[in-house]
Short mmCIF file of C-alpha atoms and ligand atoms in Angstrom, two decimals:
data_model
loop_
_atom_site.label_atom_id
_atom_site.label_comp_id
_atom_site.label_asym_id
_atom_site.label_seq_id
_atom_site.Cartn_x
_atom_site.Cartn_y
_atom_site.Cartn_z
CA MET A 1189 -32.60 -50.54 16.16
CA ALA A 1190 -30.50 -49.31 19.40
CA GLN A 1191 -27.76 -46.32 19.16
CA GLY A 1192 -24.29 -47.41 20.04
CA SER A 1193 -22.96 -47.15 23.49
CA LEU A 1194 -22.81 -43.75 24.55
CA ASN A 1195 -20.58 -42.54 28.03
CA ALA A 1196 -21.82 -40.81 30.77
CA ALA A 1197 -21.26 -37.49 28.66
CA GLY A 1198 -22.74 -38.64 25.49
CA LYS A 1199 -19.79 -39.80 24.24
CA LEU A 1200 -19.32 -42.79 21.40
CA ARG A 1201 -17.38 -45.63 22.71
CA ILE A 1202 -15.32 -47.60 20.56
CA ALA A 1203 -13.21 -50.61 21.58
CA LEU A 1204 -9.98 -49.87 21.67
CA ALA A 1205 -6.69 -52.51 20.68
CA HIS A 1206 -3.40 -50.86 20.65
CA GLY A 1207 -2.49 -54.16 18.90
CA ASP A 1208 1.06 -56.35 18.85
CA GLY A 1209 4.89 -55.31 17.70
CA ILE A 1210 4.29 -52.11 15.71
CA GLY A 1211 0.68 -52.11 17.01
CA PRO A 1212 1.02 -49.38 19.83
CA GLU A 1213 3.75 -47.35 18.16
CA ILE A 1214 1.12 -46.52 15.07
CA MET A 1215 -1.89 -46.27 17.23
CA SER A 1216 -0.56 -43.99 19.31
CA ALA A 1217 -0.10 -41.92 16.60
CA CYS A 1218 -3.44 -42.47 15.03
CA LEU A 1219 -4.94 -41.31 18.28
CA GLU A 1220 -2.64 -38.34 18.44
CA ILE A 1221 -3.90 -37.08 15.43
CA PHE A 1222 -7.82 -37.82 16.19
CA GLU A 1223 -7.18 -35.81 19.64
CA ALA A 1224 -5.66 -33.04 17.34
CA ALA A 1225 -8.64 -33.10 14.73
CA GLY A 1226 -11.60 -33.15 17.95
CA VAL A 1227 -12.75 -36.68 17.40
CA LEU A 1228 -12.24 -37.31 21.00
CA GLU A 1229 -14.96 -34.69 21.40
CA HIS A 1230 -17.46 -36.70 20.42
CA VAL A 1231 -15.70 -39.93 20.98
CA GLU A 1232 -14.94 -42.72 23.50
CA PHE A 1233 -12.00 -45.03 23.02
CA VAL A 1234 -12.07 -48.18 25.66
CA PRO A 1235 -9.26 -50.34 25.96
CA ALA A 1236 -9.98 -53.97 25.28
CA LEU A 1237 -7.28 -56.36 26.15
CA MET A 1238 -6.69 -59.01 23.01
CA GLY A 1239 -3.41 -60.38 21.45
CA GLU A 1240 -0.05 -61.66 22.05
CA GLY A 1241 -0.08 -61.14 25.41
CA VAL A 1242 -3.52 -62.63 25.90
CA PHE A 1243 -2.26 -65.46 24.12
CA LYS A 1244 0.98 -66.13 26.67
CA THR A 1245 -1.51 -66.03 29.67
CA GLY A 1246 -2.72 -69.68 28.38
CA ASN A 1247 -6.23 -68.00 26.74
CA THR A 1248 -6.38 -70.04 23.29
CA MET A 1249 -9.00 -67.06 21.93
CA GLY A 1250 -6.52 -64.28 22.16
CA ILE A 1251 -9.08 -62.41 23.97
CA SER A 1252 -9.77 -61.38 27.95
CA ASP A 1253 -13.20 -61.85 28.90
CA SER A 1254 -13.71 -57.88 29.52
CA ALA A 1255 -12.56 -57.09 26.22
CA ILE A 1256 -15.17 -59.37 24.90
CA ALA A 1257 -18.32 -57.65 26.78
CA THR A 1258 -16.60 -54.13 25.52
CA VAL A 1259 -16.95 -55.36 22.02
CA GLU A 1260 -20.16 -56.36 22.27
CA GLU A 1261 -21.29 -53.83 23.88
CA THR A 1262 -19.90 -51.22 21.40
CA GLY A 1263 -20.00 -52.88 18.44
CA LEU A 1264 -17.25 -51.20 17.01
CA VAL A 1265 -13.27 -52.60 17.26
CA TYR A 1266 -10.51 -50.00 16.73
CA LYS A 1267 -7.72 -52.36 16.23
CA GLY A 1268 -3.67 -52.36 15.44
CA PRO A 1269 -2.11 -55.41 14.05
CA MET A 1270 -1.93 -58.89 16.15
CA GLY A 1271 0.53 -61.31 16.05
CA THR A 1272 -0.82 -65.19 15.52
CA PRO A 1273 0.85 -67.70 18.01
CA VAL A 1274 2.80 -69.84 14.76
CA GLY A 1275 2.05 -73.87 15.94
CA GLY A 1276 0.05 -74.54 19.18
CA GLY A 1277 -3.36 -73.59 19.62
CA GLY A 1278 -4.36 -69.92 19.25
CA LYS A 1279 -5.81 -68.94 16.04
CA SER A 1280 -5.84 -65.79 14.40
CA ILE A 1281 -7.46 -63.07 16.53
CA ASN A 1282 -8.44 -61.17 13.26
CA VAL A 1283 -10.52 -64.09 11.60
CA THR A 1284 -11.94 -64.88 14.97
CA LEU A 1285 -13.67 -61.50 15.29
CA ARG A 1286 -14.42 -61.17 12.20
CA LYS A 1287 -16.17 -64.67 12.33
CA MET A 1288 -17.81 -64.94 15.87
CA TYR A 1289 -19.41 -61.14 15.49
CA GLY A 1290 -20.53 -61.70 11.82
CA ALA A 1291 -18.79 -58.91 9.90
CA TYR A 1292 -19.31 -60.15 6.64
CA ALA A 1293 -17.97 -57.70 4.22
CA ASN A 1294 -14.55 -56.51 3.92
CA VAL A 1295 -14.19 -52.99 2.55
CA ARG A 1296 -11.08 -51.43 1.69
CA HIS A 1297 -10.16 -48.67 -0.65
CA PHE A 1298 -7.45 -48.71 -2.49
CA GLN A 1299 -5.95 -44.97 -3.67
CA SER A 1300 -3.05 -43.18 -5.33
CA LEU A 1301 -1.13 -41.45 -2.52
CA PRO A 1302 1.15 -38.15 -3.35
CA GLY A 1303 4.93 -39.37 -2.67
CA VAL A 1304 3.89 -43.09 -3.03
CA GLU A 1305 5.67 -44.27 -6.45
CA THR A 1306 3.89 -46.48 -7.67
CA VAL A 1307 4.32 -47.70 -11.84
CA TYR A 1308 0.76 -46.35 -12.15
CA SER A 1309 1.61 -42.73 -10.34
CA LYS A 1310 4.51 -42.58 -12.69
CA ALA A 1311 2.18 -42.96 -15.52
CA GLY A 1312 0.02 -40.56 -14.29
CA VAL A 1313 -2.73 -43.04 -13.97
CA PRO A 1314 -5.15 -42.67 -11.01
CA VAL A 1315 -5.74 -45.48 -9.08
CA ASP A 1316 -8.82 -45.02 -6.97
CA PHE A 1317 -11.10 -47.90 -5.98
CA TYR A 1318 -12.89 -50.25 -3.75
CA VAL A 1319 -13.25 -53.42 -3.05
CA VAL A 1320 -16.18 -55.46 -0.67
CA ARG A 1321 -15.49 -58.76 -0.11
CA GLU A 1322 -17.86 -61.53 1.55
CA ASN A 1323 -15.74 -62.01 4.69
CA ILE A 1324 -17.75 -65.00 6.26
CA GLU A 1325 -18.67 -67.97 3.64
CA ASP A 1326 -17.26 -69.85 0.99
CA THR A 1327 -14.25 -72.18 1.19
CA TYR A 1328 -13.38 -70.08 4.25
CA GLY A 1329 -15.76 -72.07 6.49
CA GLY A 1330 -12.79 -74.44 6.54
CA ILE A 1331 -15.37 -77.45 6.40
CA GLU A 1332 -12.22 -79.65 4.89
CA HIS A 1333 -12.09 -83.91 5.18
CA ARG A 1334 -10.22 -86.39 4.27
CA LEU A 1335 -12.61 -88.60 2.02
CA THR A 1336 -10.23 -91.38 0.77
CA ASN A 1337 -6.28 -92.68 0.35
CA ASP A 1338 -5.74 -89.74 -2.14
CA VAL A 1339 -8.42 -87.18 -2.03
CA VAL A 1340 -9.59 -84.29 0.06
CA GLU A 1341 -12.37 -81.75 -0.16
CA CYS A 1342 -13.19 -78.19 1.18
CA LYS A 1343 -16.64 -77.36 1.37
CA ARG A 1344 -17.54 -74.01 -0.33
CA LEU A 1345 -20.93 -72.50 0.91
CA ILE A 1346 -22.55 -69.47 -0.35
CA SER A 1347 -25.86 -68.47 0.83
CA ALA A 1348 -27.95 -66.40 -0.71
CA PRO A 1349 -28.76 -64.17 2.82
CA GLY A 1350 -25.21 -64.42 2.78
CA CYS A 1351 -24.84 -62.40 -0.44
CA ASP A 1352 -27.62 -60.22 0.76
CA GLN A 1353 -25.62 -59.08 3.72
CA VAL A 1354 -22.69 -57.91 1.28
CA HIS A 1355 -24.02 -56.72 -1.79
CA ARG A 1356 -26.51 -54.71 0.86
CA GLU A 1357 -23.55 -53.18 2.41
CA ALA A 1358 -21.88 -52.82 -1.04
CA PHE A 1359 -24.64 -50.61 -2.20
CA GLU A 1360 -24.98 -48.75 0.80
CA THR A 1361 -21.26 -47.67 0.99
CA ALA A 1362 -21.27 -46.55 -2.43
CA ARG A 1363 -24.53 -44.63 -2.29
CA ARG A 1364 -23.17 -43.17 0.67
CA LEU A 1365 -19.63 -42.02 -1.27
CA GLY A 1366 -21.24 -41.42 -3.94
CA ILE A 1367 -20.07 -44.08 -6.32
CA LYS A 1368 -21.77 -44.24 -9.22
CA LYS A 1369 -20.62 -48.20 -11.05
CA VAL A 1370 -20.47 -51.07 -9.03
CA HIS A 1371 -19.01 -54.57 -10.67
CA CYS A 1372 -19.80 -57.77 -9.39
CA GLY A 1373 -16.43 -60.17 -9.54
CA HIS A 1374 -17.34 -63.52 -9.91
CA LYS A 1375 -16.73 -67.10 -11.41
CA ALA A 1376 -20.01 -67.66 -12.19
CA ASN A 1377 -19.22 -69.28 -15.96
CA ILE A 1378 -17.74 -72.49 -14.32
CA MET A 1379 -19.14 -72.68 -11.00
CA LYS A 1380 -22.96 -71.84 -12.34
CA MET A 1381 -24.83 -72.52 -8.91
CA SER A 1382 -22.37 -70.86 -6.47
CA ASP A 1383 -21.16 -67.98 -7.83
CA GLY A 1384 -24.35 -68.09 -10.05
CA LEU A 1385 -26.04 -67.09 -6.69
CA PHE A 1386 -23.86 -64.55 -5.23
CA LEU A 1387 -24.16 -62.81 -9.20
CA GLU A 1388 -27.91 -63.09 -8.73
CA ARG A 1389 -28.14 -61.83 -5.69
CA PHE A 1390 -26.04 -58.69 -7.20
CA TYR A 1391 -28.34 -57.75 -9.27
CA ASN A 1392 -31.05 -58.45 -7.21
CA ILE A 1393 -29.91 -56.02 -4.22
CA GLY A 1394 -28.34 -53.95 -6.74
CA SER A 1395 -32.27 -53.20 -8.50
CA ASP A 1396 -33.27 -51.04 -4.83
CA TYR A 1397 -30.19 -48.60 -6.06
CA PRO A 1398 -31.39 -47.47 -9.26
CA GLU A 1399 -28.77 -44.82 -9.40
CA ILE A 1400 -25.93 -46.88 -9.35
CA GLU A 1401 -24.65 -48.95 -12.66
CA THR A 1402 -24.51 -52.70 -12.08
CA ALA A 1403 -22.40 -54.89 -14.39
CA ASP A 1404 -20.12 -57.97 -14.07
CA VAL A 1405 -16.99 -59.00 -14.28
CA ILE A 1406 -15.63 -62.99 -14.57
CA VAL A 1407 -12.52 -62.97 -11.71
CA ASP A 1408 -9.68 -63.72 -14.02
CA ALA A 1409 -10.65 -61.15 -16.73
CA LEU A 1410 -10.90 -58.55 -14.03
CA CYS A 1411 -7.79 -59.07 -12.58
CA MET A 1412 -6.18 -58.39 -16.00
CA ASN A 1413 -8.25 -55.27 -16.58
CA LEU A 1414 -7.22 -53.70 -12.78
CA VAL A 1415 -3.85 -54.17 -13.92
CA LEU A 1416 -3.93 -52.50 -17.46
CA ARG A 1417 -7.05 -50.25 -16.51
CA PRO A 1418 -7.63 -49.73 -12.78
CA GLN A 1419 -9.18 -46.05 -13.65
CA ASN A 1420 -11.85 -48.07 -14.88
CA TYR A 1421 -13.18 -49.20 -11.70
CA GLU A 1422 -14.67 -47.49 -8.65
CA MET A 1423 -15.99 -50.48 -6.58
CA VAL A 1424 -15.92 -54.23 -6.71
CA VAL A 1425 -17.86 -56.92 -4.56
CA LEU A 1426 -16.88 -60.55 -4.66
CA PRO A 1427 -16.99 -64.01 -3.10
CA ASN A 1428 -14.68 -64.48 0.03
CA LEU A 1429 -11.61 -66.20 -1.60
CA GLN A 1430 -11.78 -64.06 -5.00
CA GLY A 1431 -11.91 -61.00 -3.25
CA ASP A 1432 -9.09 -61.95 -0.59
CA ILE A 1433 -6.67 -62.59 -3.75
CA VAL A 1434 -8.00 -59.36 -5.82
CA SER A 1435 -7.63 -57.31 -2.80
CA ASP A 1436 -4.14 -57.91 -2.43
CA LEU A 1437 -3.39 -57.46 -6.25
CA ALA A 1438 -5.47 -54.09 -5.30
CA ALA A 1439 -3.46 -53.38 -2.67
CA GLY A 1440 -0.27 -53.73 -4.91
CA LEU A 1441 -1.30 -51.41 -7.42
CA VAL A 1442 -1.06 -48.55 -4.77
CA GLY A 1443 1.95 -49.67 -3.62
CA GLY A 1444 1.27 -52.18 -0.73
CA LEU A 1445 -0.41 -52.74 2.02
CA GLY A 1446 0.80 -50.44 3.96
CA PHE A 1447 -1.47 -47.69 2.29
CA ALA A 1448 -4.43 -50.13 2.29
CA PRO A 1449 -7.79 -50.05 4.89
CA SER A 1450 -9.92 -52.17 5.69
CA ALA A 1451 -13.26 -52.09 7.78
CA ASN A 1452 -15.21 -55.56 8.75
CA ILE A 1453 -18.66 -54.63 8.76
CA GLY A 1454 -20.78 -56.31 10.61
CA GLN A 1455 -24.83 -56.17 11.70
CA HIS A 1456 -23.70 -55.66 15.41
CA VAL A 1457 -20.00 -55.45 15.36
CA SER A 1458 -17.49 -53.64 12.88
CA ILE A 1459 -14.20 -53.93 13.15
CA PHE A 1460 -11.40 -51.47 11.81
CA GLU A 1461 -7.70 -52.41 11.17
CA ALA A 1462 -4.83 -52.05 9.38
CA VAL A 1463 -4.11 -54.69 6.42
CA HIS A 1464 -0.15 -55.26 7.37
CA GLY A 1465 0.88 -56.90 10.15
CA THR A 1466 3.12 -56.52 13.29
CA ALA A 1467 6.27 -56.16 11.45
CA PRO A 1468 8.25 -57.64 14.03
CA ASP A 1469 11.21 -56.79 12.29
CA ILE A 1470 10.53 -52.93 12.73
CA ALA A 1471 9.23 -53.14 15.97
CA GLY A 1472 9.78 -50.84 18.65
CA LYS A 1473 11.82 -48.90 16.68
CA GLY A 1474 9.42 -45.68 16.17
CA LEU A 1475 10.31 -46.65 12.11
CA ALA A 1476 6.76 -47.58 11.09
CA ASN A 1477 4.48 -46.42 8.51
CA PRO A 1478 0.55 -45.61 10.38
CA THR A 1479 -0.76 -44.63 7.10
CA SER A 1480 -2.96 -47.73 6.57
CA LEU A 1481 -4.26 -48.13 10.29
CA LEU A 1482 -5.22 -43.96 9.68
CA LEU A 1483 -7.24 -44.23 6.69
CA SER A 1484 -8.75 -47.47 8.37
CA GLY A 1485 -10.03 -45.04 11.32
CA LEU A 1486 -11.41 -42.74 8.48
CA LEU A 1487 -13.02 -45.29 7.44
CA MET A 1488 -14.80 -46.01 11.38
CA LEU A 1489 -15.09 -42.55 11.66
CA ARG A 1490 -16.89 -42.19 8.56
CA HIS A 1491 -19.31 -45.11 9.66
CA ILE A 1492 -20.31 -43.80 12.66
CA GLY A 1493 -20.94 -40.08 11.02
CA LEU A 1494 -17.72 -38.18 11.63
CA MET A 1495 -17.58 -37.60 8.00
CA ARG A 1496 -16.27 -33.60 8.74
CA HIS A 1497 -13.72 -35.25 11.13
CA ALA A 1498 -12.40 -37.73 8.34
CA ASN A 1499 -12.31 -35.48 5.46
CA THR A 1500 -10.33 -32.88 7.49
CA ILE A 1501 -7.91 -35.34 8.55
CA GLU A 1502 -7.61 -37.00 4.87
CA ASN A 1503 -6.72 -33.79 3.43
CA ALA A 1504 -3.75 -33.09 6.09
CA LEU A 1505 -2.52 -36.71 4.90
CA ILE A 1506 -2.67 -35.65 1.14
CA ALA A 1507 -1.17 -32.58 1.99
CA THR A 1508 1.38 -33.82 4.29
CA LEU A 1509 2.67 -36.64 1.55
CA GLU A 1510 2.80 -34.06 -0.74
CA SER A 1511 5.19 -32.08 0.88
CA GLY A 1512 7.63 -35.18 1.23
CA VAL A 1513 7.20 -36.57 4.07
CA HIS A 1514 7.58 -39.90 4.33
CA THR A 1515 8.37 -43.14 7.01
CA GLY A 1516 11.21 -45.06 6.18
CA ASP A 1517 9.02 -48.13 4.00
CA PHE A 1518 8.35 -45.49 0.90
CA GLY A 1519 8.99 -41.80 -0.79
CA HIS A 1520 12.23 -42.42 -1.69
CA ALA A 1521 12.15 -40.55 -5.00
CA SER A 1522 11.24 -37.43 -2.64
CA GLY A 1523 14.97 -37.05 -1.99
CA THR A 1524 14.21 -35.94 1.47
CA PRO A 1525 15.17 -38.18 4.58
CA ALA A 1526 12.53 -40.45 6.55
CA VAL A 1527 10.80 -39.22 9.80
CA GLY A 1528 9.58 -41.86 12.36
CA THR A 1529 6.24 -42.88 13.42
CA LEU A 1530 5.49 -40.58 16.02
CA GLU A 1531 6.97 -37.56 13.13
CA TYR A 1532 5.06 -38.69 10.20
CA GLY A 1533 2.11 -38.32 12.49
CA ARG A 1534 2.24 -34.76 13.99
CA ALA A 1535 3.39 -33.21 10.18
CA ILE A 1536 -0.15 -34.69 9.61
CA ILE A 1537 -1.31 -32.62 12.97
CA THR A 1538 0.63 -29.86 11.59
CA ASN A 1539 -1.84 -29.64 8.53
CA LEU A 1540 -4.65 -30.16 9.62
CA GLY A 1541 -6.76 -27.17 7.96
CA LYS A 1542 -5.06 -27.28 4.78
CA THR A 1543 -6.19 -29.12 1.63
CA PRO A 1544 -4.20 -30.70 -0.71
CA ALA A 1545 -3.11 -29.04 -4.13
CA SER A 1546 -2.81 -32.24 -6.29
CA ARG A 1547 -6.49 -33.19 -6.51
CA GLU A 1548 -9.56 -32.04 -5.16
CA PRO A 1549 -10.22 -31.35 -1.51
CA LEU A 1550 -12.67 -33.16 0.20
CA PRO A 1551 -15.58 -30.89 1.42
CA VAL A 1552 -15.58 -29.64 4.91
CA ASP A 1553 -18.14 -27.29 5.35
CA GLY A 1554 -21.67 -28.93 5.70
CA VAL A 1555 -20.50 -32.34 5.90
CA PRO A 1556 -21.84 -34.12 9.12
CA ALA A 1557 -19.85 -33.87 11.97
CA ALA A 1558 -21.96 -35.61 14.98
CA THR A 1559 -22.18 -39.43 15.52
CA CYS A 1560 -25.25 -41.01 13.80
CA PHE A 1561 -24.40 -45.35 14.67
CA VAL A 1562 -27.06 -47.00 15.26
CA ARG A 1563 -27.29 -51.03 15.13
CA PRO A 1564 -29.48 -53.98 15.45
CA SER A 1565 -30.78 -54.33 19.48
CA ARG A 1566 -28.42 -57.17 21.25
CA PRO A 1567 -30.12 -60.53 19.86
CA ARG A 1568 -31.50 -63.24 22.72
CA HIS A 1569 -30.16 -65.93 20.22
CA ASN A 1570 -28.62 -67.11 17.19
CA THR A 1571 -30.32 -65.04 14.55
CA LEU A 1572 -31.69 -67.47 11.58
CA MET A 1573 -31.01 -65.35 8.53
CA ARG A 1574 -33.73 -65.88 5.70
CA THR A 1575 -34.62 -64.63 2.25
CA PHE A 1576 -37.77 -64.05 1.87
CA GLU A 1577 -38.35 -66.86 -1.24
CA THR A 1578 -40.26 -69.90 -0.26
CA VAL A 1579 -39.38 -72.67 -3.05
CA ARG A 1580 -41.37 -76.19 -3.15
CA SER A 1581 -38.64 -78.79 -3.14
CA VAL A 1582 -39.20 -82.55 -3.62
CA TYR A 1583 -36.49 -85.81 -3.26
CA VAL A 1584 -35.63 -86.75 -7.35
CA GLY A 1585 -32.58 -89.19 -5.91
CA CYS A 1586 -29.21 -88.60 -4.63
CA ASP A 1587 -25.41 -88.67 -5.42
CA ILE A 1588 -23.47 -91.02 -3.15
CA TYR A 1589 -19.64 -90.88 -3.12
CA ILE A 1590 -17.69 -94.11 -2.86
CA ASP A 1591 -13.78 -95.24 -2.04
CA THR A 1592 -13.43 -97.58 -4.68
CA LEU A 1593 -10.22 -98.54 -7.38
CA LEU A 1594 -13.04 -100.30 -9.85
CA ASN A 1595 -12.83 -99.10 -13.12
CA PRO A 1596 -15.96 -97.40 -14.36
CA SER A 1597 -17.12 -100.20 -16.05
CA GLU A 1598 -16.95 -102.60 -13.39
CA LEU A 1599 -18.24 -99.96 -10.75
CA ALA A 1600 -21.37 -99.39 -13.04
CA ASP A 1601 -22.30 -103.02 -13.28
CA LYS A 1602 -22.22 -103.89 -9.67
CA LEU A 1603 -24.47 -100.23 -9.29
CA ASN A 1604 -26.96 -101.34 -11.94
CA ALA A 1605 -27.54 -104.70 -9.88
CA ILE A 1606 -28.09 -103.33 -6.74
CA CYS A 1607 -30.26 -100.60 -7.68
CA LEU A 1608 -32.52 -102.81 -10.28
CA PRO A 1609 -35.00 -103.22 -7.81
CA THR A 1610 -35.38 -99.81 -5.91
CA PRO A 1611 -36.97 -96.72 -7.94
CA PHE A 1612 -33.74 -95.31 -8.85
CA ALA A 1613 -31.60 -95.66 -12.00
CA LEU A 1614 -27.70 -95.20 -12.38
CA LYS A 1615 -27.70 -92.24 -14.15
CA MET A 1616 -24.17 -90.95 -14.44
CA MET A 1617 -20.82 -91.32 -12.37
CA SER A 1618 -18.17 -89.00 -12.39
CA ASN A 1619 -14.46 -88.72 -10.81
CA ARG A 1620 -13.28 -85.45 -10.06
CA GLY A 1621 -16.26 -84.09 -11.66
CA THR A 1622 -15.69 -85.69 -15.02
CA GLN A 1623 -18.30 -87.88 -16.31
CA VAL A 1624 -16.81 -90.97 -17.09
CA TRP A 1625 -20.18 -93.19 -17.11
CA PRO A 1626 -22.39 -93.90 -19.33
CA THR A 1627 -20.18 -91.82 -21.79
CA GLY A 1628 -16.62 -90.74 -21.00
CA SER A 1629 -12.79 -90.96 -22.56
CA VAL A 1630 -10.82 -93.74 -21.44
CA PHE A 1631 -7.80 -90.92 -21.66
CA THR A 1632 -9.95 -89.12 -18.17
CA GLU A 1633 -7.83 -90.40 -15.01
CA THR A 1634 -9.40 -91.25 -12.15
CA VAL A 1635 -8.48 -91.36 -8.53
CA ASP A 1636 -10.25 -93.32 -5.37
CA TYR A 1637 -13.63 -91.35 -5.42
CA TYR A 1638 -16.09 -91.74 -7.48
CA ARG A 1639 -19.40 -89.88 -7.46
CA VAL A 1640 -22.46 -91.57 -8.70
CA ARG A 1641 -25.88 -90.01 -9.35
CA PHE A 1642 -28.99 -92.02 -8.88
CA GLU A 1643 -32.34 -90.78 -10.09
CA LEU A 1644 -35.91 -91.93 -9.66
CA ARG A 1645 -36.80 -94.29 -12.90
CA ASP A 1646 -40.07 -92.41 -13.15
CA MET A 1647 -40.25 -88.45 -12.08
CA ASN A 1648 -43.90 -88.51 -11.63
CA ARG A 1649 -43.06 -90.12 -8.40
CA ALA A 1650 -40.89 -87.16 -6.79
CA PRO A 1651 -43.80 -85.33 -5.15
CA SER A 1652 -44.75 -88.12 -2.57
CA LEU A 1653 -41.04 -89.61 -2.39
CA GLY A 1654 -39.32 -88.03 0.58
CA GLN A 1655 -36.39 -89.33 2.00
CA GLY A 1656 -36.70 -93.03 2.53
CA PRO A 1657 -36.53 -94.34 -0.60
CA ILE A 1658 -33.13 -92.65 -0.95
CA ILE A 1659 -31.73 -93.52 2.67
CA ARG A 1660 -32.89 -97.44 1.79
CA LEU A 1661 -30.46 -96.88 -1.10
CA LEU A 1662 -27.74 -95.73 0.08
CA ASP A 1663 -28.09 -98.72 3.24
CA ARG A 1664 -27.57 -101.16 0.07
CA ILE A 1665 -24.61 -99.44 -1.37
CA ALA A 1666 -23.09 -99.28 2.39
CA GLU A 1667 -23.51 -102.83 2.07
CA LYS A 1668 -20.87 -103.13 -0.46
CA PHE A 1669 -19.33 -100.27 -1.36
CA GLU A 1670 -17.43 -97.66 0.99
CA VAL A 1671 -19.64 -94.71 1.01
CA THR A 1672 -17.59 -91.87 1.84
CA ASP A 1673 -20.17 -88.61 1.14
CA PHE A 1674 -24.05 -88.51 0.60
CA GLN A 1675 -26.23 -85.91 -1.28
CA PRO A 1676 -29.82 -85.81 -1.39
CA LEU A 1677 -30.97 -84.46 -5.27
CA LYS A 1678 -34.13 -82.19 -4.84
CA TYR A 1679 -35.83 -79.79 -7.25
CA TYR A 1680 -36.48 -76.64 -6.33
CA ASP A 1681 -39.83 -75.28 -7.94
CA GLY A 1682 -39.36 -77.85 -10.62
CA LYS A 1683 -35.60 -77.03 -11.55
CA PRO A 1684 -32.93 -79.22 -10.19
CA GLY A 1685 -30.88 -78.47 -7.47
CA TYR A 1686 -27.70 -79.86 -8.70
CA SER A 1687 -25.02 -79.13 -11.16
CA LEU A 1688 -24.13 -81.92 -13.85
CA ALA A 1689 -20.90 -83.38 -14.80
CA GLN A 1690 -18.43 -82.25 -16.72
CA GLY A 1691 -19.19 -84.01 -20.24
CA GLN A 1692 -22.62 -84.97 -18.94
P1 LIG B 1830 4.17 -57.71 8.20
O1 LIG B 1830 2.84 -57.25 7.21
O2 LIG B 1830 4.22 -57.66 9.96
O3 LIG B 1830 5.34 -57.58 7.98
C1 LIG B 1830 5.39 -57.49 6.69
C2 LIG B 1830 6.90 -56.74 6.20
O4 LIG B 1830 6.39 -55.10 5.92
C3 LIG B 1830 8.13 -56.22 7.20
O5 LIG B 1830 9.40 -56.33 6.47
C4 LIG B 1830 7.53 -55.37 7.54
O6 LIG B 1830 8.26 -54.45 8.37
C5 LIG B 1830 6.52 -54.52 6.95
N1 LIG B 1830 5.65 -53.38 7.28
C6 LIG B 1830 4.55 -53.93 7.85
N2 LIG B 1830 3.91 -53.13 8.26
C7 LIG B 1830 4.52 -51.88 7.99
C8 LIG B 1830 4.44 -50.98 8.66
N3 LIG B 1830 3.13 -49.93 9.07
N4 LIG B 1830 5.11 -49.52 8.13
C9 LIG B 1830 6.47 -50.14 7.70
N5 LIG B 1830 6.64 -51.47 7.67
C10 LIG B 1830 5.75 -52.43 7.71
O7 LIG B 1830 3.59 -59.48 7.83
P2 LIG B 1830 4.42 -60.72 8.45
O8 LIG B 1830 6.11 -60.49 8.60
O9 LIG B 1830 4.17 -61.55 7.67
O10 LIG B 1830 3.27 -60.68 9.91
C11 LIG B 1830 3.86 -60.49 11.20
C12 LIG B 1830 3.08 -60.97 12.28
O11 LIG B 1830 1.95 -60.07 12.24
C13 LIG B 1830 2.08 -62.27 12.08
O12 LIG B 1830 2.41 -62.51 13.65
C14 LIG B 1830 0.99 -62.49 11.51
O13 LIG B 1830 0.41 -63.09 12.02
C15 LIG B 1830 0.72 -61.09 11.67
N6 LIG B 1830 -0.41 -60.66 10.71
C16 LIG B 1830 -1.14 -59.58 11.47
C17 LIG B 1830 -2.77 -59.18 10.36
C18 LIG B 1830 -3.46 -58.62 11.35
O14 LIG B 1830 -3.60 -58.05 12.58
N7 LIG B 1830 -4.54 -58.00 10.53
C19 LIG B 1830 -2.15 -59.40 9.39
C20 LIG B 1830 -1.50 -60.14 8.95
C21 LIG B 1830 -0.24 -60.70 9.34
#
């Protein structure tokens, strides 16, 4: 492990990108608050050029080479929202940064804030919980193919080390924040292997944190529970797509994206950013609400150890909101006119040192007030992540995916004839995941994409089989059919490493 990047004065360097649209306005307000709270005595913000201006120079990544060097050197990025060019080659810089630097855990804090009217605030129901979302894997790998005339696929990859990273981050954050119970949201009742792995690793990692209670909840029930009783949750950790949806649902509970901060935590680089976009409709007018970016900055201050500074600023923010100060996008019930971005920030500065009346103030005395940021040394090459388990695997057959318009029994007759002289028997055929052979229903409607499963007739041969006979079977099938995909079937430590079809 190495310390973060320090300047000559011993201050921790952090890459700073103001962002596009309202980005520079809200960032200026946040930096003024940081300066007034003494953060700049510990931190140096180093400008890093990225976003629309860089895209316009023809750089399709949207980030300059010197900004890449700054990000890699500092390992910390504080950024405003950035525009993604519509059409053309440019990809979202936000997504590029998260993926390129493996920022695997997206941590968001959702809390009711005074002056921000919601259904829950009116009902006196407090909302205060974290969502930790896996940020790299799942369907977000973007591995998509057109398979046949009528079928496309999106591969959903879930890895054990990927799960471990996000779960560990969730439990570490929970421990740091004194959270007593962490839930895992999932859909393991349907996706038994992929979400099943996510869930299994959750409990596995959770056992290292005995002081924290663990529980799991199916994601659809979670959505209902969050709407009915948000106060029952302190932290929920979820796979990528489910976490994406639940995060926005949670933002709605506390008044919208303008109040939802976000941290993308990685081994080497962590990115702290507002959840909302560049708000082009109000950009340059000095009207934007800097709360989301400020709260993201507080996640960053806590990440690097400046707990006292973060608590002081959060207390001042709450006191400011209690006094009825608000920007134009919220607080209409306060009866006071809206203020602009900078005035809002300056009201918070005036309240530094004050404590909120509507809730328990965050502690300031005796709380750490120095940076303590460490991270692994720069890797020489890509790090191969492995779990410590070593499993023994043997081949037992394969699933072959075929593009055909034949009906199930016609197809089965032909395949049975092809595999007769091989060690494999046709075991099952499914279409869109539902078994259609050897048993099935004529009411099951099919498309031009079948999965056909072959398994060894004599499973005792598995230990010495290897891949060769499976590839030769594939070759025989490909002589007669259009093969669109292929998946060897294996047993891992005596257990099948593949799911059964619906109805099998
Ligand atoms: P948006 O979040 O920018 O705006 C949606 C609405 O919310 C607008 O009416 C806007 O005025 C309002 N709004 C947003 N933030 C506000 C704030 N801080 N204060 C007051 N009002 C606020 O979403 P959009 O219009 O769909 O996207 C605009 C651009 O932002 C697009 O280029 C998009 O790709 C980009 N974007 C970037 C990020 C990011 O950098 N993390 C996230 C989302 C969208």
